[in-house]
XYZ file of N, CA, C and O in Angstrom:
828
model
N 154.090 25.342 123.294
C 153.285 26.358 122.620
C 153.007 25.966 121.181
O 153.812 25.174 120.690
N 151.711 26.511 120.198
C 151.608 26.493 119.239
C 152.710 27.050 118.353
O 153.454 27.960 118.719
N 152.779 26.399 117.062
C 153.643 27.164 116.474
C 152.680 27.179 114.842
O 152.210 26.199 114.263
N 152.640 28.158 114.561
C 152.284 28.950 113.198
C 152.973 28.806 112.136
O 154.118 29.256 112.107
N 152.438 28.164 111.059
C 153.361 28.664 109.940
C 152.262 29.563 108.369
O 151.180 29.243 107.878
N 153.074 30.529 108.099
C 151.775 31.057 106.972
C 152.814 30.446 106.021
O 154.012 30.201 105.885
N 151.236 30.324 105.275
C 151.458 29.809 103.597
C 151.144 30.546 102.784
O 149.938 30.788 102.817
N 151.870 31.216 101.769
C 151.165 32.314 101.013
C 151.609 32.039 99.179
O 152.397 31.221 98.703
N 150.961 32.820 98.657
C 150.978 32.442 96.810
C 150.154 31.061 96.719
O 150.521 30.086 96.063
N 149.174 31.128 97.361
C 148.315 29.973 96.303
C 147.389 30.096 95.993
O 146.656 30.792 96.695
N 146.888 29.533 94.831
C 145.735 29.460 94.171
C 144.540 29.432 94.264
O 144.098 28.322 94.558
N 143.495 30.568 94.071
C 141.993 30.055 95.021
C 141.195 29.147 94.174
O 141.268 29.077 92.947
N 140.561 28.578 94.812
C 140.008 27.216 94.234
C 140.492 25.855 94.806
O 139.919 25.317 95.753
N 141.660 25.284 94.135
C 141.947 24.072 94.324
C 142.255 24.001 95.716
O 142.576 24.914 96.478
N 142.057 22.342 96.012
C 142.298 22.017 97.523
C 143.601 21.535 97.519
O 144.001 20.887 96.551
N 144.475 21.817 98.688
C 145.588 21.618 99.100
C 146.057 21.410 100.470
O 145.902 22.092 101.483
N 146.844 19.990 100.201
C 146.837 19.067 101.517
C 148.457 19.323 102.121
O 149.558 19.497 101.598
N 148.030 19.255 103.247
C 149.566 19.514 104.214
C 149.575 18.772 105.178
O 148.507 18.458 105.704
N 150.700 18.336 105.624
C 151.213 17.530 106.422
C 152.678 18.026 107.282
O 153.369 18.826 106.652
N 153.121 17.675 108.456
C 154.029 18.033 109.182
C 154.685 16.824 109.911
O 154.161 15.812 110.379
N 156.381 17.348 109.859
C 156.589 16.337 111.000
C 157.834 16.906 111.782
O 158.691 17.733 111.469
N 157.677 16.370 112.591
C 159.322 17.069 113.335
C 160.474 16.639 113.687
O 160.694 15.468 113.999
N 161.411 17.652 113.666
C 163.237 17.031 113.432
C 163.394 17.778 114.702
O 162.868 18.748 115.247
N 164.850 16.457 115.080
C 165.274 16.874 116.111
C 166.978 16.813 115.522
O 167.289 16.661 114.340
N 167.864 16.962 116.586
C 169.606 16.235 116.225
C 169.514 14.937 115.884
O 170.478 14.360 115.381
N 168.473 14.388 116.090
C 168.878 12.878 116.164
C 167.703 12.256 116.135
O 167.595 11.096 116.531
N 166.839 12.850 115.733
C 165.116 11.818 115.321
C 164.651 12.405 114.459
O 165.141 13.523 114.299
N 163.614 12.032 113.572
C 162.499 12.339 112.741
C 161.194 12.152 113.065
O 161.374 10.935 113.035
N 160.051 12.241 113.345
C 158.735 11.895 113.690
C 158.589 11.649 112.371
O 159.370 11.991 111.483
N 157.262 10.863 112.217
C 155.982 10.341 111.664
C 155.607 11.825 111.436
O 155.690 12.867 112.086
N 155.034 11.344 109.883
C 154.170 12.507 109.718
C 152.956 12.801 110.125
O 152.271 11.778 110.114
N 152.416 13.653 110.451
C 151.318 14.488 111.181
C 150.000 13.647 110.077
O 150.210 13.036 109.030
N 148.517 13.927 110.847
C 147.564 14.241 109.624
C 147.466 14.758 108.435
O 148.428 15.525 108.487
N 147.174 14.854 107.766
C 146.995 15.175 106.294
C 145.908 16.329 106.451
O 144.844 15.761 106.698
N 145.768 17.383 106.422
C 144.818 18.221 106.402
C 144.818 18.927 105.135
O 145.775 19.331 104.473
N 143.386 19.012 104.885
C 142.753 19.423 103.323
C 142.487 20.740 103.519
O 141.650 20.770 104.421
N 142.847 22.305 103.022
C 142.207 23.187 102.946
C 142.410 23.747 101.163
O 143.098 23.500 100.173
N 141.106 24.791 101.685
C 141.289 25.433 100.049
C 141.431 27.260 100.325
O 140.440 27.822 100.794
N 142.067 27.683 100.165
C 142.324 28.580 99.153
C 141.325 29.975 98.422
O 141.238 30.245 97.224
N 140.659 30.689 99.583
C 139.730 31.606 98.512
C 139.738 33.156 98.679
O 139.898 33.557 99.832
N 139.614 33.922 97.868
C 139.086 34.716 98.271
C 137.825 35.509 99.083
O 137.142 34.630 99.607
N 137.390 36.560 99.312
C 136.217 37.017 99.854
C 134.961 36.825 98.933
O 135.155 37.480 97.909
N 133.895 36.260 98.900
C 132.982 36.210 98.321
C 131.922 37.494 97.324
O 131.510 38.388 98.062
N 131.674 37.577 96.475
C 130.787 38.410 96.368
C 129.841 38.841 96.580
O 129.174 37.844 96.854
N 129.006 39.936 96.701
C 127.711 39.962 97.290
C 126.466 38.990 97.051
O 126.249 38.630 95.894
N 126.046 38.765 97.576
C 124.728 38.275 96.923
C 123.320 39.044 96.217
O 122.716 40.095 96.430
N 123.199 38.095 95.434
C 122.730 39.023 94.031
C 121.402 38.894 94.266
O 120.856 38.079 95.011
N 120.891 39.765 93.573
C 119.161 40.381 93.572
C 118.803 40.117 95.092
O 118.101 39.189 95.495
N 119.420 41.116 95.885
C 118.460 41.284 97.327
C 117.560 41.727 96.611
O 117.616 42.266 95.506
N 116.193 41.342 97.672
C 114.663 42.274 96.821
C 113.990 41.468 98.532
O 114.348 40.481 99.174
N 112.949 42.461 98.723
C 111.455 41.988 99.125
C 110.544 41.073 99.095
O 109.530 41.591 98.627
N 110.300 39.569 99.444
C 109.119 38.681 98.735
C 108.336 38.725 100.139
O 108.622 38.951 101.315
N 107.173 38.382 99.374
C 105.928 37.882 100.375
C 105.758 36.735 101.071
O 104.924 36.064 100.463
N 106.119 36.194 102.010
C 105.856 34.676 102.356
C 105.037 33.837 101.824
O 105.490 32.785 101.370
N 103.780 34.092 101.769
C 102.736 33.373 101.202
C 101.555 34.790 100.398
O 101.589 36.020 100.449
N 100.692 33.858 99.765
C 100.162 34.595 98.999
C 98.881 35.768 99.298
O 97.728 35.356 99.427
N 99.134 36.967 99.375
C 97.826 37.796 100.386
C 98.754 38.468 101.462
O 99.964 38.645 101.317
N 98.084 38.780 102.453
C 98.619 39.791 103.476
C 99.628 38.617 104.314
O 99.482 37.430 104.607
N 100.538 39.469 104.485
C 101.432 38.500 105.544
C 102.707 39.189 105.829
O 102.914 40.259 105.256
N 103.498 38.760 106.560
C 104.909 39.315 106.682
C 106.109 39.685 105.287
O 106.209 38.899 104.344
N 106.655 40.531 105.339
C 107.886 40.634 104.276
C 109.115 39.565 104.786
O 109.549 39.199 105.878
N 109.501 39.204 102.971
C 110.964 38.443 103.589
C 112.048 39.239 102.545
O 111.932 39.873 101.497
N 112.879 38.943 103.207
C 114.150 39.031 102.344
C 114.642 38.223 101.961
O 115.365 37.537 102.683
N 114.452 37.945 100.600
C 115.474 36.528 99.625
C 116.461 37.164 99.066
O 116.578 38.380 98.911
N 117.182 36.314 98.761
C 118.381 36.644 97.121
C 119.025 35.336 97.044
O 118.957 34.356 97.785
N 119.861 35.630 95.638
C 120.618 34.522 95.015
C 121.852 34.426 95.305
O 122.495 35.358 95.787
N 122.302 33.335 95.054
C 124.337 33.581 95.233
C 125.110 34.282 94.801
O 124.697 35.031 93.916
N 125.950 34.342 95.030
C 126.893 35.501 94.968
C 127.250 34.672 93.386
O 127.130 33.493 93.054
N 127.677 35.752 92.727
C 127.995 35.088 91.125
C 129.334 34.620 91.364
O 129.685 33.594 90.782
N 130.002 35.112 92.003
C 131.391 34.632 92.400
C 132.084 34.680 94.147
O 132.386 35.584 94.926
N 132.116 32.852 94.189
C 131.981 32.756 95.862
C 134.049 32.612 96.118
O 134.574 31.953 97.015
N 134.684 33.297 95.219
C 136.028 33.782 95.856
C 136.414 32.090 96.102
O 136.904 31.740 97.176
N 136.217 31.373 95.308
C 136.957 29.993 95.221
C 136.370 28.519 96.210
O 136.493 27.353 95.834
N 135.643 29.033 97.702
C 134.922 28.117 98.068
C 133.546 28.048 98.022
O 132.845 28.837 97.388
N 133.136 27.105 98.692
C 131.601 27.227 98.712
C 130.931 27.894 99.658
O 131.358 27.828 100.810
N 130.066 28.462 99.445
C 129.794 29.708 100.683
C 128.871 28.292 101.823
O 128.387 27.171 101.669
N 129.097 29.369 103.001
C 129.259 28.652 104.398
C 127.929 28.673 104.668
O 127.302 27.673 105.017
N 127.313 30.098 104.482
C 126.221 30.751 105.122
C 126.051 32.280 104.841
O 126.906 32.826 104.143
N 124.973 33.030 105.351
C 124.818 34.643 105.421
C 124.515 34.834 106.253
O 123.944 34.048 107.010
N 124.869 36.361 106.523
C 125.155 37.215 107.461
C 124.021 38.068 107.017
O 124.042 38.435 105.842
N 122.717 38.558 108.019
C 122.208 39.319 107.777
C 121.809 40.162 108.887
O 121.308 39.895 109.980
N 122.342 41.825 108.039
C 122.893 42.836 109.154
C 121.622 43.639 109.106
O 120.754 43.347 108.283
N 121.462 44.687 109.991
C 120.260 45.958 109.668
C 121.190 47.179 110.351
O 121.852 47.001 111.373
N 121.141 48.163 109.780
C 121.489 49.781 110.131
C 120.184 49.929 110.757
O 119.063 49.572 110.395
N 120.604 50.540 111.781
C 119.645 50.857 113.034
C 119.971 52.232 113.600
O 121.146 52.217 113.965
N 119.301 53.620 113.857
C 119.989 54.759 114.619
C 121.344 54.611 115.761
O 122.327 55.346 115.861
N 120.977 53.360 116.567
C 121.953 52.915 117.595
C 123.022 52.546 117.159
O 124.020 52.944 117.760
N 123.207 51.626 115.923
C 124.150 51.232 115.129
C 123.983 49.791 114.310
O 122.909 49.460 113.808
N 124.920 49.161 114.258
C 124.342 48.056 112.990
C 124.246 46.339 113.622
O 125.109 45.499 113.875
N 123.047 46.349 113.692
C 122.569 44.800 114.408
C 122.422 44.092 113.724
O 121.772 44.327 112.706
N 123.123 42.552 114.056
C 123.239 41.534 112.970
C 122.023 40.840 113.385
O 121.748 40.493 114.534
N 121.322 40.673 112.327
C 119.709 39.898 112.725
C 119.608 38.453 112.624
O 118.701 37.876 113.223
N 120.799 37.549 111.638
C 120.643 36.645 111.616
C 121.848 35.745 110.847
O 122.319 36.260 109.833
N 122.349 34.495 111.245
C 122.908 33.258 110.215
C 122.188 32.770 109.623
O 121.039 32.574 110.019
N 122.659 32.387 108.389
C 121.217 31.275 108.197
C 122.259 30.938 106.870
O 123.252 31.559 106.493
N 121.640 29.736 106.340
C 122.114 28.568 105.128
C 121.284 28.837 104.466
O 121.618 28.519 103.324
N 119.862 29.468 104.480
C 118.991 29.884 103.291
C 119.489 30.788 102.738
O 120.541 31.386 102.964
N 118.343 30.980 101.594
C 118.525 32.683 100.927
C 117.786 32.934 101.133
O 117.227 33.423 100.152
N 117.063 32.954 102.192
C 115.549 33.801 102.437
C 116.047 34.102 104.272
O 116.896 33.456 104.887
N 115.107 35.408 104.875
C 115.229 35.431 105.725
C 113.814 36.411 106.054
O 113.500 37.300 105.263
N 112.974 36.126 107.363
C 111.876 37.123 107.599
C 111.987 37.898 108.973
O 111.647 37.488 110.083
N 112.534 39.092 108.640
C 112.279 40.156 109.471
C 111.359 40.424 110.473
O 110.165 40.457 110.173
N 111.767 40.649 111.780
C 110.373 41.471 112.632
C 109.863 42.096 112.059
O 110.565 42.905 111.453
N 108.649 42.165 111.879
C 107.933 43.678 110.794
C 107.815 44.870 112.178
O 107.427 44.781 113.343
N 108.284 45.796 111.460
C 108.352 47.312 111.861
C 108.316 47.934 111.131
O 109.160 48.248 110.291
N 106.545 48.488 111.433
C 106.343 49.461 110.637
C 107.187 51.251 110.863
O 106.847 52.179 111.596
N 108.527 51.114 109.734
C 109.194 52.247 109.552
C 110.579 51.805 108.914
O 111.214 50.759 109.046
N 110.834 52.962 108.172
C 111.600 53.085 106.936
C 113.284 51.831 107.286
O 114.055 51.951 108.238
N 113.343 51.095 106.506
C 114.745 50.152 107.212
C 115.492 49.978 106.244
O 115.219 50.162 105.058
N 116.779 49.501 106.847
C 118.197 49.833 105.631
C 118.436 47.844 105.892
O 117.568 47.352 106.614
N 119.185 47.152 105.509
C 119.188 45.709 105.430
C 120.505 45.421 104.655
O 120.579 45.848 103.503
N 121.134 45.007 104.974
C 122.468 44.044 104.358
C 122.801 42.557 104.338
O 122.569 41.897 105.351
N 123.128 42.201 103.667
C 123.275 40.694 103.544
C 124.745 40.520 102.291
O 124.945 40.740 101.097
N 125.707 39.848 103.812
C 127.366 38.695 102.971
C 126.848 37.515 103.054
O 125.822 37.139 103.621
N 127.908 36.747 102.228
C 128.263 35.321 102.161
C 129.541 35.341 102.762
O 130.587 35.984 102.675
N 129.019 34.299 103.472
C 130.635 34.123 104.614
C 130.676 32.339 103.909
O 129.700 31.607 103.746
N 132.409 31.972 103.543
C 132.880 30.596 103.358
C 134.141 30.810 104.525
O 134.569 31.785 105.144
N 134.549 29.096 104.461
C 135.570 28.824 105.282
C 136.397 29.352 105.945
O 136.732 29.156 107.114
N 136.882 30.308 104.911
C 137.604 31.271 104.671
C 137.527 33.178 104.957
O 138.379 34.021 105.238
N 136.469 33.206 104.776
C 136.263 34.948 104.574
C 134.750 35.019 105.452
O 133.652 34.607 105.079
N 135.071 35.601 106.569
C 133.844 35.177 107.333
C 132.576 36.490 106.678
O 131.428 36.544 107.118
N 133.022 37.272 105.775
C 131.564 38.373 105.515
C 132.227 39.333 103.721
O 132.680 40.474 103.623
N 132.097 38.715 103.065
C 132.557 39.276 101.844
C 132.010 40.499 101.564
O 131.661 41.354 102.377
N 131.930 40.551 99.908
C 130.863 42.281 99.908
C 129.294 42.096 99.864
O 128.567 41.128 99.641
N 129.068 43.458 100.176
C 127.584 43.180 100.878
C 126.705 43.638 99.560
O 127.165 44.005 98.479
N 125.012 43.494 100.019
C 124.392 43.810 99.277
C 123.304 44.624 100.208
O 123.296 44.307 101.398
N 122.534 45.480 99.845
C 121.871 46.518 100.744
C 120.294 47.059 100.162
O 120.149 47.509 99.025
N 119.265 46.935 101.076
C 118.197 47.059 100.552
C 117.616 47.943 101.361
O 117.935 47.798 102.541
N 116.913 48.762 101.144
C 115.873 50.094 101.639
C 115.182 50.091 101.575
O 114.744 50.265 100.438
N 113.961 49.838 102.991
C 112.585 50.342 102.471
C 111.402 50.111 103.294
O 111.723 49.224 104.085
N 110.255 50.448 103.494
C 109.282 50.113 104.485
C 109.419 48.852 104.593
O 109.853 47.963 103.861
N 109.052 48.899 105.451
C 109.618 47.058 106.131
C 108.144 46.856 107.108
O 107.975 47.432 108.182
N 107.490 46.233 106.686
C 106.174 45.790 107.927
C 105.396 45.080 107.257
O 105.609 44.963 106.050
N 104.224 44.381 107.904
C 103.031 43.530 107.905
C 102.217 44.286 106.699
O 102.283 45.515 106.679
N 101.372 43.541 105.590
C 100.838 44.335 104.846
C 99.920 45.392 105.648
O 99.479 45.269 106.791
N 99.735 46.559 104.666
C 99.055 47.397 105.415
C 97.383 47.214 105.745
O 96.796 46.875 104.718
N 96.939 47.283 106.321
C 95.335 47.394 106.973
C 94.527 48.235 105.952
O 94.969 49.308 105.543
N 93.618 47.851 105.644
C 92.582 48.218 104.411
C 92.572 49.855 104.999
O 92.716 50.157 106.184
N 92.398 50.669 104.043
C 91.832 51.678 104.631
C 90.376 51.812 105.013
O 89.834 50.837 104.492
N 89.521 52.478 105.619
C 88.109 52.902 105.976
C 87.626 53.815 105.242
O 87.775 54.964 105.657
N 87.007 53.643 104.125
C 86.017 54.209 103.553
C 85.215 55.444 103.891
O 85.174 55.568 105.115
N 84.592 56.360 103.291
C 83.554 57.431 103.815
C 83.523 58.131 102.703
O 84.325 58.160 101.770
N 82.355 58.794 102.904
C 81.859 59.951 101.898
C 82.903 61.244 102.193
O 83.119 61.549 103.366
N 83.570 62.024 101.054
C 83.835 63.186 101.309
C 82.953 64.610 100.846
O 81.853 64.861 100.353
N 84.069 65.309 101.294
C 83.644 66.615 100.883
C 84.147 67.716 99.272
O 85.332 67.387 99.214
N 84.052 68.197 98.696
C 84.503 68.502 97.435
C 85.686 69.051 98.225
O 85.732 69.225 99.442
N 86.739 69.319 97.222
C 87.684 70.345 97.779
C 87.880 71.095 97.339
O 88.094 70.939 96.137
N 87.971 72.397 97.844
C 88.256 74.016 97.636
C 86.586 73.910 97.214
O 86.085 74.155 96.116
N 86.235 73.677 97.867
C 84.510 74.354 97.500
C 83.989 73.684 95.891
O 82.910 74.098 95.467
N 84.819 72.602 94.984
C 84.574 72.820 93.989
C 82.849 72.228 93.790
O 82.297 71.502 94.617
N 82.278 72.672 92.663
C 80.952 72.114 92.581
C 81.075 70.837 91.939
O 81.936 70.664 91.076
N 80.060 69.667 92.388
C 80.175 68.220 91.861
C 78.868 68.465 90.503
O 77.926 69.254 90.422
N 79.202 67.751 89.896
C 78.122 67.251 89.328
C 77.234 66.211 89.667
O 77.436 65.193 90.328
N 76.083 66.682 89.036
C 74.749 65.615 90.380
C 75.651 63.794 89.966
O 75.781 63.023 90.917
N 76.034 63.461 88.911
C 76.562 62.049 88.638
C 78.092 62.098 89.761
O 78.717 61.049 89.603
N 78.462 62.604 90.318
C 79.897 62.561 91.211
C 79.666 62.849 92.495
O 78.967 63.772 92.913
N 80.450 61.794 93.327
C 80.439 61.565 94.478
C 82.308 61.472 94.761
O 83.293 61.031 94.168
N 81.889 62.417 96.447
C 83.782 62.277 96.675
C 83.750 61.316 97.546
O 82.732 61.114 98.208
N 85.124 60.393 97.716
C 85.071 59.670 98.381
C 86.673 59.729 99.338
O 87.631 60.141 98.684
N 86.897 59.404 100.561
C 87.809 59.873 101.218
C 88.316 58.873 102.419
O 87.414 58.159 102.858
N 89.251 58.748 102.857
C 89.961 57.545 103.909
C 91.010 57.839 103.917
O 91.578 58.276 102.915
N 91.627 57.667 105.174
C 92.999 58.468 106.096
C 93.805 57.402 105.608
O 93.333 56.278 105.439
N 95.422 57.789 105.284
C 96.284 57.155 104.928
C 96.717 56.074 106.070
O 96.681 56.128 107.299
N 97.164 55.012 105.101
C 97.230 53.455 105.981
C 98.915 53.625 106.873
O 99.371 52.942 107.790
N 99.341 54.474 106.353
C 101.007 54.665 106.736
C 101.363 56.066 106.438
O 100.787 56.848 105.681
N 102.179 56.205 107.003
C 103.419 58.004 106.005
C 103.730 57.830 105.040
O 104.056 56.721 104.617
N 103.724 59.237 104.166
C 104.246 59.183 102.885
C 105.635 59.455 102.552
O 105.922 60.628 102.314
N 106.474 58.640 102.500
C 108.064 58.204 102.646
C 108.635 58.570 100.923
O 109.660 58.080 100.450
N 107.964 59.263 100.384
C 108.753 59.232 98.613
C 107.988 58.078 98.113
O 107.340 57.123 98.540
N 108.501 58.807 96.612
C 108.043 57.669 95.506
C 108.370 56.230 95.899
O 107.709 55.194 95.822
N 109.523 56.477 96.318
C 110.370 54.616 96.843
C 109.140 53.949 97.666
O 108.605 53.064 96.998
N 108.770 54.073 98.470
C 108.035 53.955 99.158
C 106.764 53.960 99.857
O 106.261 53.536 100.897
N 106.391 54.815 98.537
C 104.889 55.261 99.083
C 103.627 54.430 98.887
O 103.704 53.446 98.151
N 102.625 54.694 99.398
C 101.516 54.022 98.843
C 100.843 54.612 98.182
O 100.797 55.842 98.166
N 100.151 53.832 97.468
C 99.374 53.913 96.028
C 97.939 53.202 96.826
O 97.888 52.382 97.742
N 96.935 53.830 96.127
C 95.379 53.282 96.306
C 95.055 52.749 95.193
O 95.699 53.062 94.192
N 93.814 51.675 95.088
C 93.838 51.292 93.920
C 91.797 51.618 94.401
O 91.316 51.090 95.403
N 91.309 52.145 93.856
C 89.888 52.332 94.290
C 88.752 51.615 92.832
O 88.895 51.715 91.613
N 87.952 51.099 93.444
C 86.740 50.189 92.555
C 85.646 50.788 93.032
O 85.594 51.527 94.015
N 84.444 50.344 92.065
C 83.523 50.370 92.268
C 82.490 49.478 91.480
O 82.861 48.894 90.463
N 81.046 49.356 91.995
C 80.020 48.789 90.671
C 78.571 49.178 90.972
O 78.442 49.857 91.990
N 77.505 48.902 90.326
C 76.066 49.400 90.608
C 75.956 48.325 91.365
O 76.546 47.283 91.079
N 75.120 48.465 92.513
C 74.472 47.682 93.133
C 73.741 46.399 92.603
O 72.552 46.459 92.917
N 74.034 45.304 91.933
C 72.966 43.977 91.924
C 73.909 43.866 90.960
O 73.507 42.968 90.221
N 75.535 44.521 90.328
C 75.884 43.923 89.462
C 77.407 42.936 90.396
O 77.812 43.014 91.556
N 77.735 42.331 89.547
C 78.787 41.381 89.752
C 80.476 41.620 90.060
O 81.280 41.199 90.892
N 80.503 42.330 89.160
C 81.983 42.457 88.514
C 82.269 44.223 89.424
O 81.451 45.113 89.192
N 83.227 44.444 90.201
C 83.886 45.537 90.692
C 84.508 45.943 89.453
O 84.800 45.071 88.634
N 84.825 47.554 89.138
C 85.744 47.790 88.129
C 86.022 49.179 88.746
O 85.338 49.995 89.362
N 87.680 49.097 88.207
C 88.177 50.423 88.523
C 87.638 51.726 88.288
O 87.194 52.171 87.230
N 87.749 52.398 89.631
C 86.782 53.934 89.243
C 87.971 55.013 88.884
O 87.635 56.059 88.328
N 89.604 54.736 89.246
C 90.330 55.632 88.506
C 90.976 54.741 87.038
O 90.804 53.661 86.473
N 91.762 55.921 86.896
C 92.463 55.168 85.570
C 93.513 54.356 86.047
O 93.655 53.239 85.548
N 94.383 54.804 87.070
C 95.572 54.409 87.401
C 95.489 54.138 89.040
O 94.351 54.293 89.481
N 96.469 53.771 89.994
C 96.479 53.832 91.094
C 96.797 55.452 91.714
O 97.701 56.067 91.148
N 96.081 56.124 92.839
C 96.733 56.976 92.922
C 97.068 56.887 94.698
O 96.670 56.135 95.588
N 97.848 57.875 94.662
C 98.717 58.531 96.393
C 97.434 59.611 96.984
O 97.624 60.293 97.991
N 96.269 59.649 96.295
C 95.705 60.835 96.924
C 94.514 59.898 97.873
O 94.080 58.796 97.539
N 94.127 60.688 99.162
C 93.169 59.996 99.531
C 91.932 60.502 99.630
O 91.108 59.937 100.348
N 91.542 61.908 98.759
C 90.539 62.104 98.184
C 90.256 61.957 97.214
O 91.242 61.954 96.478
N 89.146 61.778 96.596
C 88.640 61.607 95.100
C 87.426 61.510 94.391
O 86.680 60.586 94.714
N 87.036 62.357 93.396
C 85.901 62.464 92.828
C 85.708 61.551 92.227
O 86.724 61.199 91.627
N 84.472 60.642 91.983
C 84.521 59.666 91.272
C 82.952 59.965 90.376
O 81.999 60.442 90.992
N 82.874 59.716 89.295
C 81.370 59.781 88.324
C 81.124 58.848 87.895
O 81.216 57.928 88.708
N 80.670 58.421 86.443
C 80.104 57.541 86.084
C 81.154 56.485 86.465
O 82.320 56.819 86.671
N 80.468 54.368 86.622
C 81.372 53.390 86.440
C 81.209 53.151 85.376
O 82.164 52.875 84.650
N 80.566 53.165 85.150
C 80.380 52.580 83.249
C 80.341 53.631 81.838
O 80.221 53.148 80.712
């Protein structure tokens, strides 16, 4: 049978070599291999989970981040990247990068990501929230109607298009960004001041 021995009080970081041999009444063996291990604690999370775009324009979401500021004495192995799901918590992936790209599903998602070394197969985590899907589909355009009856002025026109997704909170929501220009000119320019969440809107002069 195997036999076990723990080693305990040492130092994380440095590497430390062991060797074995065995006694009998009346022999000594040769010593064993020399085996190198190190020594670590659990890793820290990995830092700045966030959202990036794969490439530039519409495309899938990824999840990147950086190393853990402190990898608990070894070198991290790999990550673990988990998702909270109603059913319960599905690990989506290993990987040696810091990037990873999600199935897009369009609806609200929770995301975790350890550094696992030699040693500590899932340290502390890091956790990100948030619509998770394919950029959204332009909205469709159309003329509206004033609302609450209000009167336009002959220079104002409403303009109106059904939301591209649900409105999930500030965290999450979408914002419109609406343009316009005279016909034969060049340059589009914003017809609000700011982006807004509404998908009606009076718009008057562009210039």
């Amino acid at each position: 049978p195997a036999v076990d021995q723990r080693v305990e009080h040492l130092a994380c970081g440095p590497d430390y070599m062991f060797r074995v041999r065995a006694l009998t009444s009346q022999h000594v063996s040769n010593f064993s291999n020399v085996l190198t291990l190190r020594a670590c604690a659990a890793p820290q999370a990995p830092a700045r989970l966030r959202p990036c775009l794969e490439s530039s324009g519409a495309g899938p979401l990824a999840l990147a981040w950086d190393p853990p500021s402190d990898s608990g004495g070894c070198p991290i192995k790999e990550y673990i990247v988990l998702e909270d799901t109603p059913n319960g918590t599905v690990q989506l992936a290993v990987t040696r990068d810091e990037k990873f790209v999600p199935e897009p599903q369009a609806q609200l998602r929770k995301f975790r990501v350890c550094a696992s070394t030699a040693q500590a197969t899932c340290g502390e985590e890091s956790a990100l929230s948030g619509w998770w899907a394919v950029s959204p589909d332009p909205p469709v355009l159309r003329q509206g109607e004033a609302v609450n009856g209000a009167v336009l002025d002959p220079t104002e026109i409403v303009l109106s298009w059904d939301p591209v997704m649900p409105d999930l909170g500030d965290d999450v929501g979408v914002y419109y960004i609406v343009q316009g220009k005279i016909a034969g000119s060049e340059v589009f320019v914003d017809a609000t001041l700011q982006p807004t969440r509404e998908t009606t809107i009076t718009v008057g002069a562009l210039f």
